[in-house]
Amino acid sequence: MAKKLVIKVTAGADAPERCSQAFTVAAVAVASGVEVSLWLTGESSWFALPDKAAEFELPHAAPLPDLIESILAGGRITLCTQCAARREITEQDVLNGVRIAGAQVFVQEAMADGTQALVY
């Protein structure tokens, strides 16, 4: 098993099943002791904002706010710099614990030894 899991989620409310799968896999990995870095890009960028996850609904899926809380408790969530800028989201706007970083950091994390990268 990889020592670290980097997950990039590009889907939001526009593709709820894909979005939910990414957050679920990240939360399960954190609970399993895997070092997790979840990247929010595209439409998932909105979930870096307080209360946005509470608006997300998908039958038979864990509540998104709970998944985010568990990921932040043991892993890291990063909002893509360009995605944030396109949506006029700043560091002052995001949930406590969410950082904003760019492609260079993503590539560095994804290419590290012992890392598995997934894109949803």
CSV table of C-alpha atoms in Angstrom, one decimal:
chain,number,residue,atom,x,y,z
A,1,MET,CA,0.0,0.0,0.0
A,2,ALA,CA,1.2,3.5,-0.8
A,3,LYS,CA,2.4,5.5,2.2
A,4,LYS,CA,0.7,8.6,0.9
A,5,LEU,CA,-2.4,9.2,-1.2
A,6,VAL,CA,-2.9,12.4,-3.2
A,7,ILE,CA,-6.4,12.8,-4.5
A,8,LYS,CA,-7.5,15.5,-7.0
A,9,VAL,CA,-11.2,16.1,-7.1
A,10,THR,CA,-12.5,18.1,-10.1
A,11,ALA,CA,-16.2,17.4,-9.6
A,12,GLY,CA,-18.6,19.2,-7.4
A,13,ALA,CA,-22.4,19.4,-7.4
A,14,ASP,CA,-22.2,19.1,-11.2
A,15,ALA,CA,-21.1,15.4,-10.8
A,16,PRO,CA,-22.2,14.4,-7.3
A,17,GLU,CA,-21.3,10.7,-7.4
A,18,ARG,CA,-17.8,11.4,-8.6
A,19,CYS,CA,-17.4,14.1,-6.0
A,20,SER,CA,-18.7,12.0,-3.2
A,21,GLN,CA,-16.4,9.1,-4.2
A,22,ALA,CA,-13.3,11.3,-3.9
A,23,PHE,CA,-14.2,12.6,-0.5
A,24,THR,CA,-15.2,9.2,0.7
A,25,VAL,CA,-12.0,7.5,-0.5
A,26,ALA,CA,-10.0,10.3,1.2
A,27,ALA,CA,-11.8,9.9,4.5
A,28,VAL,CA,-11.5,6.1,4.5
A,29,ALA,CA,-7.8,6.4,3.7
A,30,VAL,CA,-7.3,8.9,6.6
A,31,ALA,CA,-9.2,6.5,8.9
A,32,SER,CA,-7.0,3.7,7.7
A,33,GLY,CA,-3.8,5.6,8.7
A,34,VAL,CA,-2.8,6.7,5.2
A,35,GLU,CA,-1.3,10.1,4.8
A,36,VAL,CA,-3.8,11.9,2.6
A,37,SER,CA,-3.6,15.1,0.6
A,38,LEU,CA,-7.0,16.1,-1.1
A,39,TRP,CA,-6.9,18.7,-3.8
A,40,LEU,CA,-10.0,20.7,-4.6
A,41,THR,CA,-10.1,21.9,-8.2
A,42,GLY,CA,-12.8,22.9,-10.7
A,43,GLU,CA,-16.3,22.8,-9.2
A,44,SER,CA,-15.1,21.1,-6.0
A,45,SER,CA,-13.3,24.4,-5.2
A,46,TRP,CA,-16.5,25.7,-3.6
A,47,PHE,CA,-16.3,23.1,-0.8
A,48,ALA,CA,-13.3,25.0,0.6
A,49,LEU,CA,-15.8,27.6,1.8
A,50,PRO,CA,-17.7,27.3,5.1
A,51,ASP,CA,-21.2,25.9,4.8
A,52,LYS,CA,-20.9,25.0,1.1
A,53,ALA,CA,-20.6,21.3,1.8
A,54,ALA,CA,-23.8,21.4,3.8
A,55,GLU,CA,-25.6,22.3,0.5
A,56,PHE,CA,-24.4,19.1,-1.2
A,57,GLU,CA,-26.8,16.2,-1.3
A,58,LEU,CA,-26.5,12.7,-2.6
A,59,PRO,CA,-28.7,9.9,-1.5
A,60,HIS,CA,-27.0,7.0,0.3
A,61,ALA,CA,-23.8,9.0,0.7
A,62,ALA,CA,-22.0,10.2,3.9
A,63,PRO,CA,-22.6,13.9,4.5
A,64,LEU,CA,-19.9,15.9,2.9
A,65,PRO,CA,-19.3,18.1,6.0
A,66,ASP,CA,-18.6,15.0,8.0
A,67,LEU,CA,-16.2,13.7,5.4
A,68,ILE,CA,-14.4,17.1,5.2
A,69,GLU,CA,-14.1,17.2,9.0
A,70,SER,CA,-12.5,13.7,9.1
A,71,ILE,CA,-10.1,14.5,6.3
A,72,LEU,CA,-9.0,17.7,8.0
A,73,ALA,CA,-8.6,15.9,11.3
A,74,GLY,CA,-5.9,13.5,9.9
A,75,GLY,CA,-5.0,14.8,6.4
A,76,ARG,CA,-4.7,17.9,4.3
A,77,ILE,CA,-7.0,19.7,2.0
A,78,THR,CA,-5.7,22.1,-0.6
A,79,LEU,CA,-7.5,24.5,-2.9
A,80,CYS,CA,-5.9,25.0,-6.3
A,81,THR,CA,-4.5,28.5,-6.6
A,82,GLN,CA,-5.9,29.2,-10.1
A,83,CYS,CA,-9.3,27.7,-9.2
A,84,ALA,CA,-9.5,29.9,-6.2
A,85,ALA,CA,-8.6,33.0,-8.2
A,86,ARG,CA,-11.2,32.3,-10.9
A,87,ARG,CA,-13.8,32.1,-8.1
A,88,GLU,CA,-12.4,35.1,-6.2
A,89,ILE,CA,-11.8,32.9,-3.1
A,90,THR,CA,-9.0,34.1,-0.8
A,91,GLU,CA,-7.2,32.5,2.1
A,92,GLN,CA,-9.5,34.5,4.4
A,93,ASP,CA,-12.6,32.8,2.9
A,94,VAL,CA,-11.7,29.2,3.3
A,95,LEU,CA,-12.4,26.7,6.0
A,96,ASN,CA,-9.9,26.6,8.9
A,97,GLY,CA,-7.2,24.1,7.9
A,98,VAL,CA,-7.6,24.5,4.1
A,99,ARG,CA,-4.6,25.9,2.3
A,100,ILE,CA,-4.3,27.4,-1.2
A,101,ALA,CA,-1.4,26.1,-3.4
A,102,GLY,CA,-0.6,25.6,-7.0
A,103,ALA,CA,0.4,23.0,-9.5
A,104,GLN,CA,4.1,23.0,-8.4
A,105,VAL,CA,3.1,21.8,-5.0
A,106,PHE,CA,0.6,19.2,-6.5
A,107,VAL,CA,3.3,17.8,-8.7
A,108,GLN,CA,5.8,17.7,-5.9
A,109,GLU,CA,3.3,15.8,-3.7
A,110,ALA,CA,2.1,13.4,-6.5
A,111,MET,CA,5.7,12.5,-7.5
A,112,ALA,CA,7.0,11.8,-4.1
A,113,ASP,CA,8.3,8.2,-3.4
A,114,GLY,CA,5.6,5.9,-2.0
A,115,THR,CA,2.7,8.1,-3.3
A,116,GLN,CA,-0.3,7.0,-5.1
A,117,ALA,CA,-2.3,9.7,-7.0
A,118,LEU,CA,-6.0,9.5,-8.0
A,119,VAL,CA,-8.1,11.9,-9.9
A,120,TYR,CA,-11.9,12.1,-9.7
